[in-house]
């Protein structure tokens, strides 16, 4: 069983990007198209990075996510799932009109599509704010 009770290590120290998904069906990431099974499209924006980040934080707040860490171009948020017993991590990297995203469960080998649906909901709610 894939156990990781702690948040991810954060950005990849080598590339300063997001970490790739582990070999479990409980993660999606937009930064590694070669990981076809785990790939999800990034979120695009035309606003300034600061404005896009503010809108993204508004979406996360509306979803009940808790921001654990942030910098100028990065947000790491935590979602509580299944009656608040389990936690999932969602990370965002804003660069050049693109928000790369990684959403992963801390526990288990499968999330039954929860992380993919979560990112699509974030994408939809973000798009509604920038119109």
mmCIF file of C-alpha atoms in Angstrom:
data_model
loop_
_atom_site.group_PDB
_atom_site.id
_atom_site.type_symbol
_atom_site.label_atom_id
_atom_site.label_comp_id
_atom_site.label_asym_id
_atom_site.label_seq_id
_atom_site.Cartn_x
_atom_site.Cartn_y
_atom_site.Cartn_z
ATOM 1 C CA UNK A 1 0.000 0.000 0.000
ATOM 2 C CA UNK A 2 1.334 3.480 -0.860
ATOM 3 C CA UNK A 3 1.697 5.336 2.413
ATOM 4 C CA UNK A 4 2.941 8.879 2.725
ATOM 5 C CA UNK A 5 1.437 10.586 5.743
ATOM 6 C CA UNK A 6 3.645 13.644 5.277
ATOM 7 C CA UNK A 7 3.292 16.386 2.674
ATOM 8 C CA UNK A 8 5.484 16.063 -0.434
ATOM 9 C CA UNK A 9 9.040 17.323 -0.297
ATOM 10 C CA UNK A 10 7.990 20.320 -2.369
ATOM 11 C CA UNK A 11 9.635 21.493 -5.530
ATOM 12 C CA UNK A 12 12.184 19.323 -7.288
ATOM 13 C CA UNK A 13 15.569 20.622 -6.143
ATOM 14 C CA UNK A 14 17.181 19.859 -9.521
ATOM 15 C CA UNK A 15 14.641 21.445 -11.875
ATOM 16 C CA UNK A 16 12.843 23.812 -9.452
ATOM 17 C CA UNK A 17 9.649 22.304 -10.887
ATOM 18 C CA UNK A 18 7.110 19.897 -9.455
ATOM 19 C CA UNK A 19 7.907 16.322 -8.469
ATOM 20 C CA UNK A 20 6.812 13.557 -10.873
ATOM 21 C CA UNK A 21 4.024 11.222 -9.776
ATOM 22 C CA UNK A 22 4.929 8.035 -7.913
ATOM 23 C CA UNK A 23 3.931 4.701 -9.524
ATOM 24 C CA UNK A 24 0.475 4.705 -7.888
ATOM 25 C CA UNK A 25 -2.939 5.581 -9.324
ATOM 26 C CA UNK A 26 -3.424 8.414 -6.834
ATOM 27 C CA UNK A 27 -1.681 11.330 -8.552
ATOM 28 C CA UNK A 28 -1.960 13.624 -11.563
ATOM 29 C CA UNK A 29 0.620 16.128 -12.781
ATOM 30 C CA UNK A 30 0.770 18.520 -15.725
ATOM 31 C CA UNK A 31 4.531 18.933 -15.863
ATOM 32 C CA UNK A 32 5.437 15.464 -17.164
ATOM 33 C CA UNK A 33 3.545 14.598 -20.377
ATOM 34 C CA UNK A 34 5.748 11.519 -20.737
ATOM 35 C CA UNK A 35 3.956 10.101 -17.665
ATOM 36 C CA UNK A 36 0.871 9.572 -19.834
ATOM 37 C CA UNK A 37 -1.078 7.688 -17.182
ATOM 38 C CA UNK A 38 -0.753 10.580 -14.714
ATOM 39 C CA UNK A 39 -0.740 13.523 -17.114
ATOM 40 C CA UNK A 40 -3.336 16.281 -16.893
ATOM 41 C CA UNK A 41 -3.368 19.510 -18.894
ATOM 42 C CA UNK A 42 -1.999 22.590 -17.127
ATOM 43 C CA UNK A 43 -4.182 25.616 -16.450
ATOM 44 C CA UNK A 44 -3.553 28.616 -18.710
ATOM 45 C CA UNK A 45 -3.954 32.291 -17.849
ATOM 46 C CA UNK A 46 -3.506 35.659 -19.570
ATOM 47 C CA UNK A 47 -3.590 37.776 -16.419
ATOM 48 C CA UNK A 48 -0.464 38.872 -14.614
ATOM 49 C CA UNK A 49 1.098 36.092 -12.506
ATOM 50 C CA UNK A 50 0.161 37.967 -9.331
ATOM 51 C CA UNK A 51 -3.455 38.327 -10.390
ATOM 52 C CA UNK A 52 -3.636 34.674 -11.486
ATOM 53 C CA UNK A 53 -2.172 33.579 -8.156
ATOM 54 C CA UNK A 54 -4.731 35.669 -6.274
ATOM 55 C CA UNK A 55 -7.591 34.127 -8.252
ATOM 56 C CA UNK A 56 -6.183 30.644 -7.710
ATOM 57 C CA UNK A 57 -6.008 31.275 -3.950
ATOM 58 C CA UNK A 58 -9.634 32.437 -4.050
ATOM 59 C CA UNK A 59 -10.642 29.173 -5.749
ATOM 60 C CA UNK A 60 -8.705 27.115 -3.200
ATOM 61 C CA UNK A 61 -10.282 29.012 -0.320
ATOM 62 C CA UNK A 62 -13.733 28.353 -1.785
ATOM 63 C CA UNK A 63 -12.918 24.651 -1.876
ATOM 64 C CA UNK A 64 -11.871 24.610 1.784
ATOM 65 C CA UNK A 65 -8.207 23.943 0.980
ATOM 66 C CA UNK A 66 -5.540 25.071 3.428
ATOM 67 C CA UNK A 67 -2.417 26.709 1.995
ATOM 68 C CA UNK A 68 0.660 25.183 3.602
ATOM 69 C CA UNK A 69 3.368 27.033 1.675
ATOM 70 C CA UNK A 70 3.670 29.690 -0.988
ATOM 71 C CA UNK A 71 6.220 31.814 -2.783
ATOM 72 C CA UNK A 72 5.982 34.210 -5.723
ATOM 73 C CA UNK A 73 5.359 31.404 -8.237
ATOM 74 C CA UNK A 74 4.358 28.414 -6.100
ATOM 75 C CA UNK A 75 1.433 27.304 -3.913
ATOM 76 C CA UNK A 76 1.160 24.097 -1.897
ATOM 77 C CA UNK A 77 -2.341 23.439 -0.555
ATOM 78 C CA UNK A 78 -3.845 20.613 1.484
ATOM 79 C CA UNK A 79 -7.301 19.114 1.036
ATOM 80 C CA UNK A 80 -8.956 16.980 3.698
ATOM 81 C CA UNK A 81 -10.978 14.124 2.206
ATOM 82 C CA UNK A 82 -13.133 11.235 3.423
ATOM 83 C CA UNK A 83 -14.594 12.862 6.530
ATOM 84 C CA UNK A 84 -11.353 14.752 7.140
ATOM 85 C CA UNK A 85 -9.445 11.565 7.925
ATOM 86 C CA UNK A 86 -7.168 11.628 4.868
ATOM 87 C CA UNK A 87 -5.186 14.446 3.287
ATOM 88 C CA UNK A 88 -4.298 15.172 -0.321
ATOM 89 C CA UNK A 89 -1.700 17.653 -1.523
ATOM 90 C CA UNK A 90 -2.124 19.997 -4.475
ATOM 91 C CA UNK A 91 0.808 22.024 -5.767
ATOM 92 C CA UNK A 92 0.818 24.800 -8.344
ATOM 93 C CA UNK A 93 3.714 26.360 -10.230
ATOM 94 C CA UNK A 94 2.950 29.579 -12.137
ATOM 95 C CA UNK A 95 5.251 30.321 -15.075
ATOM 96 C CA UNK A 96 4.778 32.264 -18.316
ATOM 97 C CA UNK A 97 0.981 32.075 -18.546
ATOM 98 C CA UNK A 98 0.854 28.457 -17.381
ATOM 99 C CA UNK A 99 -0.128 27.010 -14.021
ATOM 100 C CA UNK A 100 1.381 23.555 -13.691
ATOM 101 C CA UNK A 101 -0.422 21.431 -11.145
ATOM 102 C CA UNK A 102 0.267 18.258 -9.201
ATOM 103 C CA UNK A 103 -2.453 16.673 -7.072
ATOM 104 C CA UNK A 104 -1.710 13.535 -5.054
ATOM 105 C CA UNK A 105 -3.132 11.501 -2.211
ATOM 106 C CA UNK A 106 -0.864 10.875 0.749
ATOM 107 C CA UNK A 107 -2.317 7.438 1.404
ATOM 108 C CA UNK A 108 -3.220 4.462 -0.755
ATOM 109 C CA UNK A 109 -2.458 3.245 -4.242
ATOM 110 C CA UNK A 110 -5.653 4.474 -5.906
ATOM 111 C CA UNK A 111 -7.821 7.525 -5.459
ATOM 112 C CA UNK A 112 -10.623 6.380 -7.812
ATOM 113 C CA UNK A 113 -10.072 9.530 -9.916
ATOM 114 C CA UNK A 114 -10.476 12.040 -7.078
ATOM 115 C CA UNK A 115 -7.307 14.023 -7.865
ATOM 116 C CA UNK A 116 -8.120 14.297 -11.588
ATOM 117 C CA UNK A 117 -11.674 15.488 -10.823
ATOM 118 C CA UNK A 118 -10.310 17.959 -8.264
ATOM 119 C CA UNK A 119 -7.949 19.560 -10.776
ATOM 120 C CA UNK A 120 -10.733 19.793 -13.368
ATOM 121 C CA UNK A 121 -12.972 21.506 -10.789
ATOM 122 C CA UNK A 122 -10.152 23.944 -9.944
ATOM 123 C CA UNK A 123 -9.673 24.606 -13.683
ATOM 124 C CA UNK A 124 -13.409 25.255 -14.169
ATOM 125 C CA UNK A 125 -13.718 27.547 -11.138
ATOM 126 C CA UNK A 126 -10.537 29.446 -12.098
ATOM 127 C CA UNK A 127 -11.814 29.954 -15.655
ATOM 128 C CA UNK A 128 -15.102 31.310 -14.291
ATOM 129 C CA UNK A 129 -13.198 33.966 -12.318
ATOM 130 C CA UNK A 130 -11.039 35.202 -15.203
ATOM 131 C CA UNK A 131 -13.961 35.803 -17.597
#
